[in-house]
Amino acid sequence: MQEDGLASADPAPAGSVPGASTAAADSAGPGVATPDDGWLRVHPASPFVRGWVALAAIGFFFGRDIFERTLQGRPMFEDGFAGRVPWLVAGGGAVLLVAVLSFVLTWYFTKYQVSGGYVRVNTGFLFRQQRQARLDRVQAIDIVQPLLARIFGLAELKFEVADAGESAVRLAYLKIDDAQQLRATILARAAGIDDDAENPGAPAPEAPEYPVLSVPPSRLIGSLLLSEQSLFVVVGGVASVVLSAVTDNRAFYFYLIPAALGLAASYWNLFNKGYNFTAAISPDGIRLRYGLLDTQAQTLPPGRIQALKISQPPLWRPFGWYRMQVNVAGYGLLDNAGEASSRTTLLPVGKLDDAMNMLALVLPDPGTSRPAEVFGAGLTGLDSDGGFVTTPRRARLLAPLGWRRNGFAATDTALLIRSGRWWRNLVLVPHQRTQSMALHQGPLARRFRVADLVLHTTAGPVVPRLTQAGLDEARALFDEQSARARLARQRQTTEQWLRQVAPPGADPDSQAAETWPLGNEAHQQQEGPQHG
């Protein structure tokens, strides 16, 4: 979608894209070869890092028979094998040569460029493709290091824009230093920081960062053991034992085997993705790092988060733990559900102070003079605490446990929706991110004169829905939120987030630092700044 910063063009010869600039070659960092017209190539080892599965498949195909005969105690080579050796060697060599040649051609015809407000990537040997993303529409930039890439000191860059869910640009792989340098340059340009007049096109320096929080492994393990899926497995195990005792049939135990295997795989995936989770703030956005085997570093520019949800399962309540998830354009429709879950998690598990600190980074201007009271009521309050408007008493039969919790409150910058008596949820939507709204009312809701209000944002784990609001209150909120969203979008005059917070003539870097008070306070409690 060109409007959201993503465009797919017809095949074009490498180096012939309009707007190419030799200045882009300077932005890739040291040690990167520079093709003609400012186009750069990825690391020569990239196709082998990505295509190791193909090489492993070739080895398995030619070595499977030998391996099986060895396990069975038979001779390694069958009779007549010597006569087929030349043909096997020739065939295997030809297949290997074709695979290596395809890897080399893939690397040679993969080029990228940062110029003219766009990042462009040309790929393809037989079928050429160019992808480009506008820098001022970049939603987030991730640095991903699979295990094999970490061994070779390489990293993949992912540029997310507000498209249909597929990454607009993927650069795999670059040297880790070059990837970090390129990310810093693109984020600086996306934020609206102008090039140095004395040295135009020079790479931007890596922005300093200030630690905000980290998740201890013990807390992560505890949150997994006390998760909802653990509760379901325990209930299923108890039910199996009861049914086996009542019916004298031991077959019920076999149903626990796939459940246990699935639970173990889920635990490992969540632990692997959430291990060593750290959050920091820098002038170019919120930085998240996590991963045990495959590490990932996300950078979310401020203002790109479309919606946020803070949730608390009942088993977490005694420990005061919370989880935070967000909707970011480009993250919600990923093919890999596990990857989408990890990339949309702003805080896997944290204390109330951690949740409030992250909330302050997402919404630096809370839009109220008493944010602790309002947001605290959204997390733990009942009835009209913090100015929330809840489900009317006449509809308490529709939600006997949650009617005192289900409600909404609006500040000058965001709409807050809370729900759930046991599974507590607080959803926050910045006014300018409200894309559309709808009122829903079923037959029972008409009987009790209540309605649901749904706010439409980008796809993701957060679904902003106000349930069982009074009919008059829901209609009033529909009109008021429409007006608030329209005014908020009018005040947003540029897609470059740093220019939104810096007045004309101000230094964008220093102004951005002033918008993150909690990040700076957290930094003051540390030994010193960390550099990405």
Short mmCIF file of C-alpha atoms in Angstrom, two decimals, residues 57-497:
data_model
loop_
_atom_site.label_atom_id
_atom_site.label_comp_id
_atom_site.label_asym_id
_atom_site.label_seq_id
_atom_site.Cartn_x
_atom_site.Cartn_y
_atom_site.Cartn_z
CA ALA A 57 18.63 -31.59 2.96
CA ILE A 58 21.15 -32.48 0.25
CA GLY A 59 23.39 -34.16 2.80
CA PHE A 60 20.45 -36.06 4.27
CA PHE A 61 19.30 -37.26 0.85
CA PHE A 62 22.68 -38.69 -0.08
CA GLY A 63 23.61 -39.98 3.38
CA ARG A 64 20.30 -41.36 4.61
CA ASP A 65 20.82 -44.87 3.23
CA ILE A 66 24.31 -45.14 4.74
CA PHE A 67 23.03 -43.94 8.11
CA GLU A 68 20.12 -46.40 8.15
CA ARG A 69 22.35 -49.37 7.18
CA THR A 70 24.78 -48.46 9.97
CA LEU A 71 21.98 -48.38 12.57
CA GLN A 72 20.72 -51.76 11.38
CA GLY A 73 24.17 -53.36 11.71
CA ARG A 74 24.48 -54.05 8.00
CA PRO A 75 27.53 -53.17 5.90
CA MET A 76 27.84 -49.47 5.29
CA PHE A 77 27.95 -49.96 1.52
CA GLU A 78 25.89 -52.53 -0.35
CA ASP A 79 27.21 -54.80 -3.09
CA GLY A 80 27.86 -53.02 -6.36
CA PHE A 81 28.19 -49.67 -4.64
CA ALA A 82 31.69 -49.11 -6.01
CA GLY A 83 30.36 -49.10 -9.56
CA ARG A 84 27.87 -46.33 -8.76
CA VAL A 85 30.31 -44.11 -6.90
CA PRO A 86 31.30 -41.99 -9.94
CA TRP A 87 27.64 -41.36 -10.81
CA LEU A 88 26.74 -40.51 -7.22
CA VAL A 89 29.69 -38.16 -6.87
CA ALA A 90 28.85 -36.50 -10.17
CA GLY A 91 25.17 -36.13 -9.27
CA GLY A 92 25.88 -34.87 -5.77
CA GLY A 93 28.47 -32.45 -7.07
CA ALA A 94 26.06 -31.12 -9.70
CA VAL A 95 23.30 -30.58 -7.13
CA LEU A 96 25.73 -28.92 -4.74
CA LEU A 97 27.09 -26.72 -7.53
CA VAL A 98 23.59 -25.59 -8.51
CA ALA A 99 22.75 -24.82 -4.87
CA VAL A 100 25.94 -22.83 -4.32
CA LEU A 101 25.51 -21.01 -7.63
CA SER A 102 21.95 -20.06 -6.71
CA PHE A 103 23.21 -18.76 -3.36
CA VAL A 104 25.86 -16.63 -5.07
CA LEU A 105 23.39 -15.24 -7.62
CA THR A 106 20.90 -14.47 -4.85
CA TRP A 107 23.57 -12.50 -3.02
CA TYR A 108 24.79 -10.73 -6.16
CA PHE A 109 21.35 -9.51 -7.20
CA THR A 110 20.26 -8.43 -3.71
CA LYS A 111 21.02 -4.73 -3.21
CA TYR A 112 19.68 -2.01 -0.98
CA GLN A 113 19.78 1.77 -0.79
CA VAL A 114 18.74 4.54 1.58
CA SER A 115 18.09 7.72 -0.38
CA GLY A 116 15.47 10.34 -1.12
CA GLY A 117 13.39 9.56 1.97
CA TYR A 118 13.07 5.85 1.08
CA VAL A 119 14.78 2.59 1.88
CA ARG A 120 14.79 0.33 -1.19
CA VAL A 121 15.70 -3.32 -1.73
CA ASN A 122 16.18 -5.05 -5.10
CA THR A 123 16.01 -8.85 -5.11
CA GLY A 124 15.65 -11.67 -7.59
CA PHE A 125 17.65 -13.26 -10.38
CA LEU A 126 15.02 -14.49 -12.85
CA PHE A 127 12.09 -12.60 -11.35
CA ARG A 128 13.24 -9.16 -10.22
CA GLN A 129 11.45 -7.26 -7.48
CA GLN A 130 11.95 -3.94 -5.80
CA ARG A 131 10.45 -3.07 -2.42
CA GLN A 132 10.60 0.30 -0.79
CA ALA A 133 9.37 1.96 2.39
CA ARG A 134 9.06 5.63 3.19
CA LEU A 135 11.26 6.55 6.11
CA ASP A 136 8.62 8.80 7.70
CA ARG A 137 6.18 5.85 7.70
CA VAL A 138 8.52 3.39 9.41
CA GLN A 139 6.61 1.87 12.33
CA ALA A 140 9.47 -0.07 13.88
CA ILE A 141 12.90 -1.47 13.09
CA ASP A 142 14.03 -4.83 14.45
CA ILE A 143 17.48 -6.38 14.56
CA VAL A 144 17.08 -10.18 14.53
CA GLN A 145 19.92 -12.64 15.16
CA PRO A 146 19.11 -16.34 14.72
CA LEU A 147 21.58 -18.68 16.37
CA LEU A 148 23.59 -19.38 13.20
CA ALA A 149 23.73 -15.68 12.34
CA ARG A 150 25.01 -14.91 15.85
CA ILE A 151 27.84 -17.38 15.34
CA PHE A 152 28.96 -15.49 12.22
CA GLY A 153 28.35 -12.06 13.76
CA LEU A 154 25.50 -11.23 11.36
CA ALA A 155 22.04 -9.77 11.87
CA GLU A 156 18.84 -9.21 9.91
CA LEU A 157 17.08 -5.85 9.73
CA LYS A 158 13.27 -5.72 9.51
CA PHE A 159 11.52 -2.48 8.62
CA GLU A 160 7.83 -2.44 9.51
CA VAL A 161 5.34 -0.07 7.91
CA ALA A 162 1.55 0.18 8.02
CA ASP A 163 1.01 -2.39 5.30
CA ALA A 164 -1.03 -5.57 5.11
CA GLY A 165 1.10 -7.35 7.68
CA GLU A 166 4.20 -8.40 5.73
CA SER A 167 7.52 -6.74 6.50
CA ALA A 168 8.08 -4.01 3.94
CA VAL A 169 11.83 -4.53 3.83
CA ARG A 170 14.01 -7.36 5.14
CA LEU A 171 17.79 -7.12 4.89
CA ALA A 172 19.43 -10.45 5.66
CA TYR A 173 22.19 -10.43 6.58
CA LEU A 174 24.51 -7.56 7.53
CA LYS A 175 27.39 -7.38 9.95
CA ILE A 176 25.97 -6.58 13.36
CA ASP A 177 27.83 -3.23 13.52
CA ASP A 178 26.61 -2.28 10.05
CA ALA A 179 23.04 -3.27 10.94
CA GLN A 180 23.11 -1.12 14.08
CA GLN A 181 24.59 1.80 12.13
CA LEU A 182 22.00 1.53 9.37
CA ARG A 183 19.20 1.31 11.92
CA ALA A 184 20.46 4.47 13.65
CA THR A 185 20.64 6.35 10.35
CA ILE A 186 17.14 5.31 9.23
CA LEU A 187 15.59 6.06 12.61
CA ALA A 188 17.24 9.49 12.64
CA ARG A 189 15.83 10.32 9.23
CA ALA A 190 12.43 8.87 10.09
CA ALA A 191 12.38 10.98 13.26
CA GLY A 192 13.05 14.13 11.27
CA ILE A 193 16.67 14.79 12.23
CA ASP A 194 18.33 16.66 9.36
CA ASP A 195 21.68 15.66 7.94
CA ASP A 196 24.77 17.47 9.08
CA ALA A 197 25.16 20.48 6.76
CA GLU A 198 28.95 20.17 6.84
CA ASN A 199 28.90 16.45 6.08
CA PRO A 200 25.68 15.58 4.22
CA GLY A 201 24.89 11.89 3.89
CA ALA A 202 27.13 10.93 6.80
CA PRO A 203 25.85 8.07 8.99
CA ALA A 204 23.96 9.17 12.08
CA PRO A 205 25.57 8.38 15.42
CA GLU A 206 24.03 5.67 17.57
CA ALA A 207 21.60 7.36 19.95
CA PRO A 208 22.30 6.89 23.66
CA GLU A 209 19.86 4.79 25.64
CA TYR A 210 18.76 4.76 29.26
CA PRO A 211 17.67 1.49 30.93
CA VAL A 212 14.11 1.41 32.20
CA LEU A 213 13.55 -2.17 33.36
CA SER A 214 14.55 -5.81 32.98
CA VAL A 215 12.65 -9.05 33.67
CA PRO A 216 14.49 -11.54 35.92
CA PRO A 217 14.45 -15.15 34.64
CA SER A 218 12.92 -16.33 37.94
CA ARG A 219 9.93 -14.03 37.47
CA LEU A 220 9.54 -15.16 33.86
CA ILE A 221 9.52 -18.83 34.91
CA GLY A 222 7.03 -18.11 37.70
CA SER A 223 4.70 -16.31 35.29
CA LEU A 224 4.76 -19.30 32.93
CA LEU A 225 3.98 -21.78 35.70
CA LEU A 226 1.07 -19.58 36.87
CA SER A 227 -0.27 -18.94 33.38
CA GLU A 228 -3.75 -19.77 32.13
CA GLN A 229 -2.53 -22.77 30.15
CA SER A 230 -1.02 -24.30 33.28
CA LEU A 231 -4.39 -23.94 34.98
CA PHE A 232 -6.14 -25.73 32.12
CA VAL A 233 -3.60 -28.58 32.16
CA VAL A 234 -4.03 -29.03 35.92
CA VAL A 235 -7.82 -29.07 35.54
CA GLY A 236 -7.49 -31.57 32.70
CA GLY A 237 -5.18 -33.77 34.78
CA VAL A 238 -7.58 -33.76 37.73
CA ALA A 239 -10.49 -34.58 35.42
CA SER A 240 -8.52 -37.49 33.91
CA VAL A 241 -7.73 -38.92 37.34
CA VAL A 242 -11.37 -38.63 38.45
CA LEU A 243 -12.70 -40.21 35.26
CA SER A 244 -10.15 -43.04 35.48
CA ALA A 245 -11.12 -43.75 39.08
CA VAL A 246 -14.86 -43.66 38.35
CA THR A 247 -14.82 -45.71 35.15
CA ASP A 248 -11.80 -47.88 35.99
CA ASN A 249 -10.41 -47.00 32.56
CA ARG A 250 -6.75 -45.95 32.41
CA ALA A 251 -7.05 -44.71 28.81
CA PHE A 252 -7.83 -41.18 30.04
CA TYR A 253 -4.20 -40.75 31.02
CA PHE A 254 -3.15 -40.98 27.38
CA TYR A 255 -5.01 -37.74 26.67
CA LEU A 256 -2.50 -35.95 28.91
CA ILE A 257 0.48 -36.91 26.72
CA PRO A 258 -0.24 -34.55 23.78
CA ALA A 259 -1.30 -31.86 26.24
CA ALA A 260 1.98 -32.19 28.15
CA LEU A 261 4.02 -32.11 24.94
CA GLY A 262 2.16 -29.06 23.68
CA LEU A 263 2.55 -27.34 27.04
CA ALA A 264 6.29 -28.05 27.11
CA ALA A 265 6.72 -26.65 23.59
CA SER A 266 4.69 -23.57 24.50
CA TYR A 267 6.68 -23.03 27.70
CA TRP A 268 9.96 -23.32 25.84
CA ASN A 269 8.85 -20.89 23.13
CA LEU A 270 7.71 -18.30 25.68
CA PHE A 271 10.84 -18.72 27.78
CA ASN A 272 13.11 -18.56 24.73
CA LYS A 273 11.39 -15.37 23.50
CA GLY A 274 11.11 -13.68 26.88
CA TYR A 275 14.52 -14.54 28.32
CA ASN A 276 16.71 -11.56 29.23
CA PHE A 277 13.94 -9.08 28.36
CA THR A 278 15.13 -5.50 28.79
CA ALA A 279 13.55 -2.16 27.92
CA ALA A 280 15.32 1.14 27.44
CA ILE A 281 14.45 4.59 26.13
CA SER A 282 16.46 6.59 23.64
CA PRO A 283 15.82 9.63 21.43
CA ASP A 284 14.90 7.29 18.56
CA GLY A 285 12.26 5.32 20.48
CA ILE A 286 11.58 2.47 22.88
CA ARG A 287 14.18 -0.28 22.64
CA LEU A 288 13.32 -3.86 23.57
CA ARG A 289 15.81 -6.74 23.66
CA TYR A 290 15.04 -10.38 24.37
CA GLY A 291 15.82 -13.94 23.38
CA LEU A 292 17.87 -16.93 24.54
CA LEU A 293 18.92 -18.72 21.34
CA ASP A 294 17.53 -16.26 18.79
CA THR A 295 18.01 -12.70 19.99
CA GLN A 296 15.98 -9.75 18.81
CA ALA A 297 16.28 -5.99 19.31
CA GLN A 298 13.19 -3.92 18.56
CA THR A 299 12.98 -0.16 18.26
CA LEU A 300 9.49 1.34 18.41
CA PRO A 301 9.38 5.06 17.56
CA PRO A 302 7.06 6.98 19.92
CA GLY A 303 3.57 7.48 18.59
CA ARG A 304 3.62 4.37 16.39
CA ILE A 305 1.78 2.23 18.94
CA GLN A 306 -1.88 2.06 17.94
CA ALA A 307 -3.35 0.51 21.09
CA LEU A 308 -2.10 -0.95 24.37
CA LYS A 309 -3.48 -3.53 26.81
CA ILE A 310 -2.42 -4.18 30.41
CA SER A 311 -3.73 -7.51 31.70
CA GLN A 312 -3.52 -9.42 34.97
CA PRO A 313 -4.55 -13.10 35.22
CA PRO A 314 -6.01 -14.09 38.60
CA LEU A 315 -3.01 -16.28 39.53
CA TRP A 316 -0.70 -13.28 39.05
CA ARG A 317 -2.65 -11.05 41.40
CA PRO A 318 -0.98 -12.16 44.68
CA PHE A 319 2.40 -11.27 43.16
CA GLY A 320 1.27 -7.98 41.62
CA TRP A 321 2.36 -8.98 38.10
CA TYR A 322 1.08 -7.47 34.85
CA ARG A 323 1.51 -8.14 31.13
CA MET A 324 1.51 -5.44 28.43
CA GLN A 325 0.71 -5.98 24.75
CA VAL A 326 0.45 -3.50 21.90
CA ASN A 327 -0.89 -3.14 18.38
CA VAL A 328 1.73 -1.86 15.94
CA ALA A 329 1.02 -1.52 12.23
CA GLY A 330 2.71 -4.38 10.39
CA TYR A 331 2.95 -6.68 13.43
CA GLY A 332 -0.59 -7.97 13.72
CA LEU A 333 -0.88 -10.23 10.66
CA LEU A 334 2.41 -12.10 10.75
CA ASP A 335 2.27 -15.68 9.50
CA ASN A 336 4.18 -16.97 12.53
CA ALA A 337 1.88 -16.65 15.55
CA GLY A 338 4.76 -17.11 17.98
CA GLU A 339 6.78 -14.36 16.33
CA ALA A 340 3.78 -12.03 16.28
CA SER A 341 3.15 -12.67 19.99
CA SER A 342 6.74 -11.88 20.99
CA ARG A 343 6.95 -8.76 18.83
CA THR A 344 3.69 -7.33 20.17
CA THR A 345 4.63 -7.89 23.83
CA LEU A 346 5.81 -4.68 25.45
CA LEU A 347 6.27 -6.29 28.87
CA PRO A 348 5.99 -10.09 29.36
CA VAL A 349 5.64 -9.83 33.15
CA GLY A 350 6.37 -6.96 35.50
CA LYS A 351 5.42 -5.19 38.69
CA LEU A 352 3.03 -2.23 38.84
CA ASP A 353 5.93 0.24 38.73
CA ASP A 354 7.27 -1.47 35.61
CA ALA A 355 3.88 -1.25 33.92
CA MET A 356 3.52 2.44 34.81
CA ASN A 357 7.02 3.22 33.52
CA MET A 358 6.31 1.53 30.19
CA LEU A 359 2.96 3.27 30.01
CA ALA A 360 4.71 6.61 30.46
CA LEU A 361 6.96 5.80 27.50
CA VAL A 362 4.02 4.95 25.26
CA LEU A 363 1.94 7.93 26.37
CA PRO A 364 4.36 10.63 27.60
CA ASP A 365 1.46 13.08 27.94
CA PRO A 366 -1.24 11.30 29.99
CA GLY A 367 -3.72 14.08 29.33
CA THR A 368 -4.67 14.39 33.01
CA SER A 369 -3.20 16.08 36.07
CA ARG A 370 -3.72 12.93 38.19
CA PRO A 371 -2.39 10.05 36.08
CA ALA A 372 -1.61 7.76 39.04
CA GLU A 373 -5.23 7.90 40.23
CA VAL A 374 -6.78 7.47 36.77
CA PHE A 375 -4.56 4.64 35.53
CA GLY A 376 -4.53 2.97 38.94
CA ALA A 377 -8.33 2.93 38.90
CA GLY A 378 -8.17 1.43 35.42
CA LEU A 379 -6.08 -1.46 36.72
CA THR A 380 -7.67 -2.21 40.10
CA GLY A 381 -10.62 0.15 40.62
CA LEU A 382 -14.36 -0.45 40.81
CA ASP A 383 -17.43 1.68 40.11
CA SER A 384 -16.61 5.35 39.53
CA ASP A 385 -13.04 5.27 40.86
CA GLY A 386 -10.82 7.59 38.84
CA GLY A 387 -13.77 9.04 36.92
CA PHE A 388 -14.71 5.80 35.14
CA VAL A 389 -18.25 5.35 33.83
CA THR A 390 -19.36 1.75 34.35
CA THR A 391 -22.20 -0.55 33.32
CA PRO A 392 -25.51 0.67 34.79
CA ARG A 393 -26.90 -1.27 37.70
CA ARG A 394 -29.96 -2.34 35.71
CA ALA A 395 -27.71 -4.53 33.51
CA ARG A 396 -25.88 -6.32 36.32
CA LEU A 397 -27.57 -9.61 35.38
CA LEU A 398 -25.66 -9.58 32.08
CA ALA A 399 -22.31 -9.46 33.93
CA PRO A 400 -22.83 -10.38 37.60
CA LEU A 401 -19.11 -10.28 38.36
CA GLY A 402 -17.83 -7.65 35.97
CA TRP A 403 -20.46 -4.93 35.77
CA ARG A 404 -18.71 -2.81 38.40
CA ARG A 405 -15.43 -3.12 36.49
CA ASN A 406 -16.58 -2.70 32.89
CA GLY A 407 -16.27 0.98 32.08
CA PHE A 408 -14.42 3.80 30.37
CA ALA A 409 -12.69 7.10 31.04
CA ALA A 410 -11.22 9.67 28.66
CA THR A 411 -8.25 11.95 29.15
CA ASP A 412 -7.09 14.69 26.80
CA THR A 413 -4.84 12.25 24.93
CA ALA A 414 -6.33 8.75 25.19
CA LEU A 415 -9.44 6.67 25.82
CA LEU A 416 -9.22 4.09 28.62
CA ILE A 417 -11.40 0.96 28.63
CA ARG A 418 -11.31 -1.43 31.58
CA SER A 419 -12.96 -4.83 31.95
CA GLY A 420 -12.85 -8.09 33.88
CA ARG A 421 -13.26 -8.84 37.56
CA TRP A 422 -11.01 -11.93 37.63
CA TRP A 423 -9.00 -11.42 34.44
CA ARG A 424 -8.37 -7.70 34.71
CA ASN A 425 -7.75 -5.73 31.53
CA LEU A 426 -7.08 -2.08 30.80
CA VAL A 427 -7.03 -1.01 27.14
CA LEU A 428 -5.64 2.36 26.12
CA VAL A 429 -6.12 3.94 22.66
CA PRO A 430 -4.52 7.31 21.81
CA HIS A 431 -7.17 9.57 20.30
CA GLN A 432 -5.34 10.08 16.99
CA ARG A 433 -5.09 6.29 16.53
CA THR A 434 -8.86 5.77 16.48
CA GLN A 435 -9.56 4.78 12.87
CA SER A 436 -13.30 4.11 13.13
CA MET A 437 -15.95 3.07 15.64
CA ALA A 438 -19.12 1.01 15.75
CA LEU A 439 -22.00 0.53 18.20
CA HIS A 440 -23.26 -3.05 18.70
CA GLN A 441 -26.51 -3.99 20.42
CA GLY A 442 -28.06 -7.44 20.58
CA PRO A 443 -31.59 -8.41 21.69
CA LEU A 444 -30.64 -8.79 25.37
CA ALA A 445 -28.69 -5.52 25.27
CA ARG A 446 -31.78 -3.76 23.87
CA ARG A 447 -33.84 -5.21 26.72
CA PHE A 448 -31.48 -3.71 29.32
CA ARG A 449 -30.73 -0.55 27.27
CA VAL A 450 -26.98 -1.13 26.99
CA ALA A 451 -24.61 -1.30 24.01
CA ASP A 452 -21.03 -2.21 23.11
CA LEU A 453 -18.69 0.33 21.54
CA VAL A 454 -15.89 -1.08 19.33
CA LEU A 455 -12.87 0.99 18.32
CA HIS A 456 -11.10 -0.13 15.16
CA THR A 457 -7.30 0.06 15.04
CA THR A 458 -4.65 -1.98 13.28
CA ALA A 459 -4.73 -5.76 13.70
CA GLY A 460 -3.09 -7.19 16.79
CA PRO A 461 -3.68 -8.76 20.19
CA VAL A 462 -5.50 -5.67 21.52
CA VAL A 463 -9.20 -5.43 20.63
CA PRO A 464 -10.59 -2.17 22.10
CA ARG A 465 -14.21 -2.96 23.02
CA LEU A 466 -16.31 -1.29 25.67
CA THR A 467 -18.91 -3.83 26.81
CA GLN A 468 -22.38 -3.20 28.24
CA ALA A 469 -22.21 0.56 28.54
CA GLY A 470 -25.43 2.44 29.15
CA LEU A 471 -27.13 3.28 25.87
CA ASP A 472 -27.09 7.04 26.44
CA GLU A 473 -23.48 6.96 27.66
CA ALA A 474 -22.40 4.83 24.67
CA ARG A 475 -24.01 7.22 22.18
CA ALA A 476 -22.47 10.23 23.88
CA LEU A 477 -19.05 8.56 23.91
CA PHE A 478 -19.41 7.71 20.21
CA ASP A 479 -19.89 11.38 19.32
CA GLU A 480 -17.30 12.71 21.75
CA GLN A 481 -14.61 10.20 20.76
CA SER A 482 -15.17 10.99 17.07
CA ALA A 483 -14.57 14.67 17.80
CA ARG A 484 -11.51 13.94 19.96
CA ALA A 485 -9.97 11.69 17.29
CA ARG A 486 -10.58 14.30 14.58
CA LEU A 487 -8.94 17.09 16.60
CA ALA A 488 -6.00 14.88 17.56
CA ARG A 489 -5.32 14.01 13.92
CA GLN A 490 -5.47 17.69 12.97
CA ARG A 491 -2.82 18.50 15.56
CA GLN A 492 -0.57 15.79 14.10
CA THR A 493 0.81 17.74 11.14
CA THR A 494 3.73 15.45 10.27
CA GLU A 495 4.57 11.76 10.25
CA GLN A 496 8.07 12.51 11.60
CA TRP A 497 7.54 11.89 15.29
#
